[in-house]
Amino acid sequence: MYEMKKKSICTLKYYNENAQSFAAATASVDFSAIQTRFTTCLPQGGSILDFGCGFGRDTKYFLSQGYQVTAADGSEELCKLARQYTGIPVKHMLFHELDETEQYDGIWACSSILHLPLEELIPVLEKMAKALKPQGIIYTSFKYGNFSGERNGRYFTDMTEISFAAVMQNISSLETEEQWITSDVRPGRGEEKWLNVILRKK
């Protein structure tokens, strides 16, 4: 348990200390193709949890499209930026603190739960499933590969189709609806690959 806590602390410390530079580096990233792929699975005006919202880029987009958005992040500094950027309240909450039942049509966990070690990822996915309405969906993404550990001051659990399928064998309430690989959309990082996944609550 102590080791798991250390992994979370190092990641949160990174985001608290680098909130402004992280926001600046990702603010202009064009994520519209994946955002649209996610929202086409939702009822118009439906409820979204932006789970690990960062500085609020995606929250602001979903609000502009008429969705009801709840934003949450584990970094206090990113929460402050997200409140300023989106104009809505932002919950300061760690992933494992999610404790809601059938509240959301969709959960957007873009490049967020990848910071959990594998032993924490499965119970958090189960909490996410519980928070979804029947037939609700989750979008999430992982760096593509087999690495797990600290990278540039943050903890990462990378995934391939095979390793993610192994995770899903432990979660009976969700099924994989779609998965695809993309290149990193940030300038100069196109060689980095990502595993994108849409899950649906059974």
CSV table of C-alpha atoms in Angstrom, one decimal:
chain,number,residue,atom,x,y,z
A,1,MET,CA,0.0,0.0,0.0
A,2,TYR,CA,2.9,2.4,0.9
A,3,GLU,CA,4.4,1.7,-2.6
A,4,MET,CA,1.2,2.5,-4.3
A,5,LYS,CA,0.8,5.7,-2.4
A,6,LYS,CA,4.3,6.8,-3.4
A,7,LYS,CA,3.4,6.3,-7.1
A,8,SER,CA,0.4,8.5,-6.7
A,9,ILE,CA,2.3,11.2,-4.8
A,10,CYS,CA,5.0,11.5,-7.4
A,11,THR,CA,2.5,12.0,-10.2
A,12,LEU,CA,0.4,14.5,-8.2
A,13,LYS,CA,3.6,16.4,-7.2
A,14,TYR,CA,4.6,16.6,-10.9
A,15,TYR,CA,1.2,18.1,-12.0
A,16,ASN,CA,1.0,20.5,-9.0
A,17,GLU,CA,4.5,21.8,-9.8
A,18,ASN,CA,4.1,21.9,-13.6
A,19,ALA,CA,0.4,22.8,-13.9
A,20,GLN,CA,1.0,26.0,-16.0
A,21,SER,CA,3.5,24.5,-18.4
A,22,PHE,CA,1.4,21.3,-18.8
A,23,ALA,CA,-1.7,23.5,-19.6
A,24,ALA,CA,0.3,25.6,-22.1
A,25,ALA,CA,1.7,22.5,-23.9
A,26,THR,CA,-1.7,20.8,-24.3
A,27,ALA,CA,-4.1,23.8,-24.8
A,28,SER,CA,-3.9,24.0,-28.6
A,29,VAL,CA,-3.9,20.2,-29.2
A,30,ASP,CA,-6.7,19.3,-31.7
A,31,PHE,CA,-8.6,16.4,-30.1
A,32,SER,CA,-11.8,17.0,-32.0
A,33,ALA,CA,-11.8,13.7,-33.8
A,34,ILE,CA,-11.8,11.6,-30.7
A,35,GLN,CA,-14.1,14.0,-28.8
A,36,THR,CA,-16.6,13.6,-31.6
A,37,ARG,CA,-16.2,9.8,-31.6
A,38,PHE,CA,-17.1,9.9,-27.9
A,39,THR,CA,-20.0,12.3,-28.1
A,40,THR,CA,-21.7,10.4,-30.9
A,41,CYS,CA,-22.2,7.6,-28.4
A,42,LEU,CA,-24.0,9.9,-26.0
A,43,PRO,CA,-27.5,11.3,-25.9
A,44,GLN,CA,-27.6,15.0,-26.8
A,45,GLY,CA,-27.3,17.1,-23.7
A,46,GLY,CA,-26.3,14.0,-21.6
A,47,SER,CA,-24.1,14.0,-18.5
A,48,ILE,CA,-20.3,13.6,-18.7
A,49,LEU,CA,-17.7,13.1,-16.0
A,50,ASP,CA,-14.4,14.5,-17.1
A,51,PHE,CA,-12.3,12.2,-14.9
A,52,GLY,CA,-8.8,13.7,-14.6
A,53,CYS,CA,-9.8,16.9,-16.4
A,54,GLY,CA,-6.4,18.6,-16.3
A,55,PHE,CA,-6.8,22.3,-16.9
A,56,GLY,CA,-10.3,21.8,-18.4
A,57,ARG,CA,-9.7,21.8,-22.2
A,58,ASP,CA,-12.1,18.9,-22.9
A,59,THR,CA,-14.6,20.0,-20.2
A,60,LYS,CA,-14.9,23.4,-22.0
A,61,TYR,CA,-15.5,21.7,-25.3
A,62,PHE,CA,-18.2,19.4,-24.0
A,63,LEU,CA,-19.9,22.4,-22.3
A,64,SER,CA,-19.8,24.2,-25.6
A,65,GLN,CA,-21.6,21.3,-27.2
A,66,GLY,CA,-24.5,21.4,-24.7
A,67,TYR,CA,-23.5,18.6,-22.4
A,68,GLN,CA,-23.8,18.6,-18.6
A,69,VAL,CA,-20.2,18.2,-17.4
A,70,THR,CA,-18.8,17.3,-14.0
A,71,ALA,CA,-15.0,18.0,-13.9
A,72,ALA,CA,-12.6,16.4,-11.4
A,73,ASP,CA,-8.9,16.1,-11.0
A,74,GLY,CA,-6.4,15.0,-8.3
A,75,SER,CA,-4.1,18.0,-8.7
A,76,GLU,CA,-5.1,21.0,-6.7
A,77,GLU,CA,-3.2,23.3,-9.1
A,78,LEU,CA,-4.9,21.9,-12.2
A,79,CYS,CA,-8.3,22.2,-10.5
A,80,LYS,CA,-7.6,25.9,-9.9
A,81,LEU,CA,-6.7,26.4,-13.6
A,82,ALA,CA,-9.8,24.3,-14.7
A,83,ARG,CA,-12.1,26.4,-12.6
A,84,GLN,CA,-10.7,29.6,-14.2
A,85,TYR,CA,-10.8,28.2,-17.7
A,86,THR,CA,-14.2,26.6,-17.7
A,87,GLY,CA,-16.1,28.8,-15.3
A,88,ILE,CA,-17.7,25.8,-13.5
A,89,PRO,CA,-16.9,24.1,-10.2
A,90,VAL,CA,-14.2,21.5,-10.4
A,91,LYS,CA,-13.9,18.7,-7.8
A,92,HIS,CA,-10.6,18.0,-6.2
A,93,MET,CA,-10.8,14.2,-6.1
A,94,LEU,CA,-8.5,11.2,-6.5
A,95,PHE,CA,-9.6,8.4,-8.8
A,96,HIS,CA,-10.3,5.9,-6.1
A,97,GLU,CA,-12.6,8.4,-4.3
A,98,LEU,CA,-15.2,8.2,-7.0
A,99,ASP,CA,-18.3,6.9,-5.3
A,100,GLU,CA,-21.5,7.5,-7.4
A,101,THR,CA,-24.1,5.2,-8.8
A,102,GLU,CA,-25.7,5.6,-12.3
A,103,GLN,CA,-25.0,9.3,-12.6
A,104,TYR,CA,-23.3,9.7,-16.0
A,105,ASP,CA,-24.1,8.9,-19.6
A,106,GLY,CA,-20.3,9.0,-20.3
A,107,ILE,CA,-17.0,9.2,-18.5
A,108,TRP,CA,-14.1,10.8,-20.3
A,109,ALA,CA,-10.8,9.6,-18.9
A,110,CYS,CA,-8.4,11.0,-21.5
A,111,SER,CA,-4.7,10.3,-20.6
A,112,SER,CA,-5.7,10.2,-17.0
A,113,ILE,CA,-6.2,6.7,-15.4
A,114,LEU,CA,-3.0,5.6,-17.2
A,115,HIS,CA,-1.2,7.0,-14.1
A,116,LEU,CA,-2.6,4.3,-12.0
A,117,PRO,CA,-0.6,1.1,-11.2
A,118,LEU,CA,-2.3,-2.0,-12.5
A,119,GLU,CA,-3.5,-3.1,-9.1
A,120,GLU,CA,-5.4,0.2,-8.7
A,121,LEU,CA,-6.6,0.4,-12.3
A,122,ILE,CA,-9.1,-2.5,-12.0
A,123,PRO,CA,-10.9,-1.3,-8.9
A,124,VAL,CA,-11.1,2.2,-10.3
A,125,LEU,CA,-12.6,0.9,-13.6
A,126,GLU,CA,-15.2,-0.9,-11.5
A,127,LYS,CA,-16.0,2.4,-9.7
A,128,MET,CA,-16.3,4.1,-13.1
A,129,ALA,CA,-18.7,1.4,-14.3
A,130,LYS,CA,-20.8,1.8,-11.1
A,131,ALA,CA,-21.0,5.6,-11.8
A,132,LEU,CA,-22.4,5.0,-15.3
A,133,LYS,CA,-26.0,4.9,-16.2
A,134,PRO,CA,-27.1,1.6,-17.9
A,135,GLN,CA,-25.5,1.4,-21.4
A,136,GLY,CA,-23.2,4.3,-20.5
A,137,ILE,CA,-19.7,4.6,-22.0
A,138,ILE,CA,-16.2,5.3,-21.0
A,139,TYR,CA,-13.5,6.7,-23.2
A,140,THR,CA,-9.9,6.2,-22.0
A,141,SER,CA,-6.4,6.1,-23.4
A,142,PHE,CA,-3.0,4.7,-22.6
A,143,LYS,CA,0.5,5.1,-24.0
A,144,TYR,CA,1.0,2.1,-26.3
A,145,GLY,CA,3.4,-0.5,-25.0
A,146,ASN,CA,4.4,-2.8,-22.1
A,147,PHE,CA,6.1,-0.3,-19.8
A,148,SER,CA,5.0,0.4,-16.2
A,149,GLY,CA,6.8,2.6,-13.9
A,150,GLU,CA,8.0,6.2,-13.5
A,151,ARG,CA,8.7,8.2,-16.6
A,152,ASN,CA,9.6,11.9,-16.5
A,153,GLY,CA,8.4,12.3,-12.9
A,154,ARG,CA,5.1,10.5,-13.3
A,155,TYR,CA,3.9,6.9,-13.0
A,156,PHE,CA,2.6,5.3,-16.1
A,157,THR,CA,0.9,2.0,-16.9
A,158,ASP,CA,1.2,1.5,-20.7
A,159,MET,CA,-1.2,-0.9,-22.5
A,160,THR,CA,-1.4,-3.0,-25.7
A,161,GLU,CA,-4.6,-4.6,-27.0
A,162,ILE,CA,-3.5,-7.9,-25.3
A,163,SER,CA,-2.7,-6.4,-21.9
A,164,PHE,CA,-5.9,-4.4,-21.8
A,165,ALA,CA,-7.9,-7.5,-22.7
A,166,ALA,CA,-6.4,-9.1,-19.7
A,167,VAL,CA,-7.5,-6.2,-17.5
A,168,MET,CA,-11.0,-6.5,-18.9
A,169,GLN,CA,-11.3,-10.1,-18.0
A,170,ASN,CA,-11.5,-8.9,-14.3
A,171,ILE,CA,-14.3,-6.5,-14.9
A,172,SER,CA,-17.7,-8.2,-15.6
A,173,SER,CA,-19.7,-5.0,-15.8
A,174,LEU,CA,-17.9,-3.5,-18.8
A,175,GLU,CA,-17.3,-4.6,-22.4
A,176,THR,CA,-14.9,-3.2,-25.0
A,177,GLU,CA,-16.9,-1.6,-27.7
A,178,GLU,CA,-14.1,-0.2,-29.8
A,179,GLN,CA,-10.3,0.3,-29.7
A,180,TRP,CA,-7.9,1.9,-32.0
A,181,ILE,CA,-4.3,3.2,-32.1
A,182,THR,CA,-3.4,6.8,-32.8
A,183,SER,CA,-0.2,8.8,-33.0
A,184,ASP,CA,0.4,11.5,-30.4
A,185,VAL,CA,-1.1,14.8,-31.7
A,186,ARG,CA,1.4,17.0,-29.9
A,187,PRO,CA,4.0,18.7,-32.2
A,188,GLY,CA,7.1,16.7,-32.6
A,189,ARG,CA,5.7,13.6,-30.8
A,190,GLY,CA,4.0,11.8,-33.7
A,191,GLU,CA,6.2,8.7,-33.2
A,192,GLU,CA,4.5,8.0,-29.9
A,193,LYS,CA,1.5,5.7,-30.1
A,194,TRP,CA,-1.6,5.6,-28.0
A,195,LEU,CA,-4.2,2.9,-27.4
A,196,ASN,CA,-7.7,4.4,-27.4
A,197,VAL,CA,-10.6,2.5,-25.9
A,198,ILE,CA,-14.4,2.9,-25.7
A,199,LEU,CA,-16.1,0.7,-23.1
A,200,ARG,CA,-19.8,0.2,-22.5
A,201,LYS,CA,-21.6,-0.7,-19.4
A,202,LYS,CA,-23.4,-4.0,-19.8
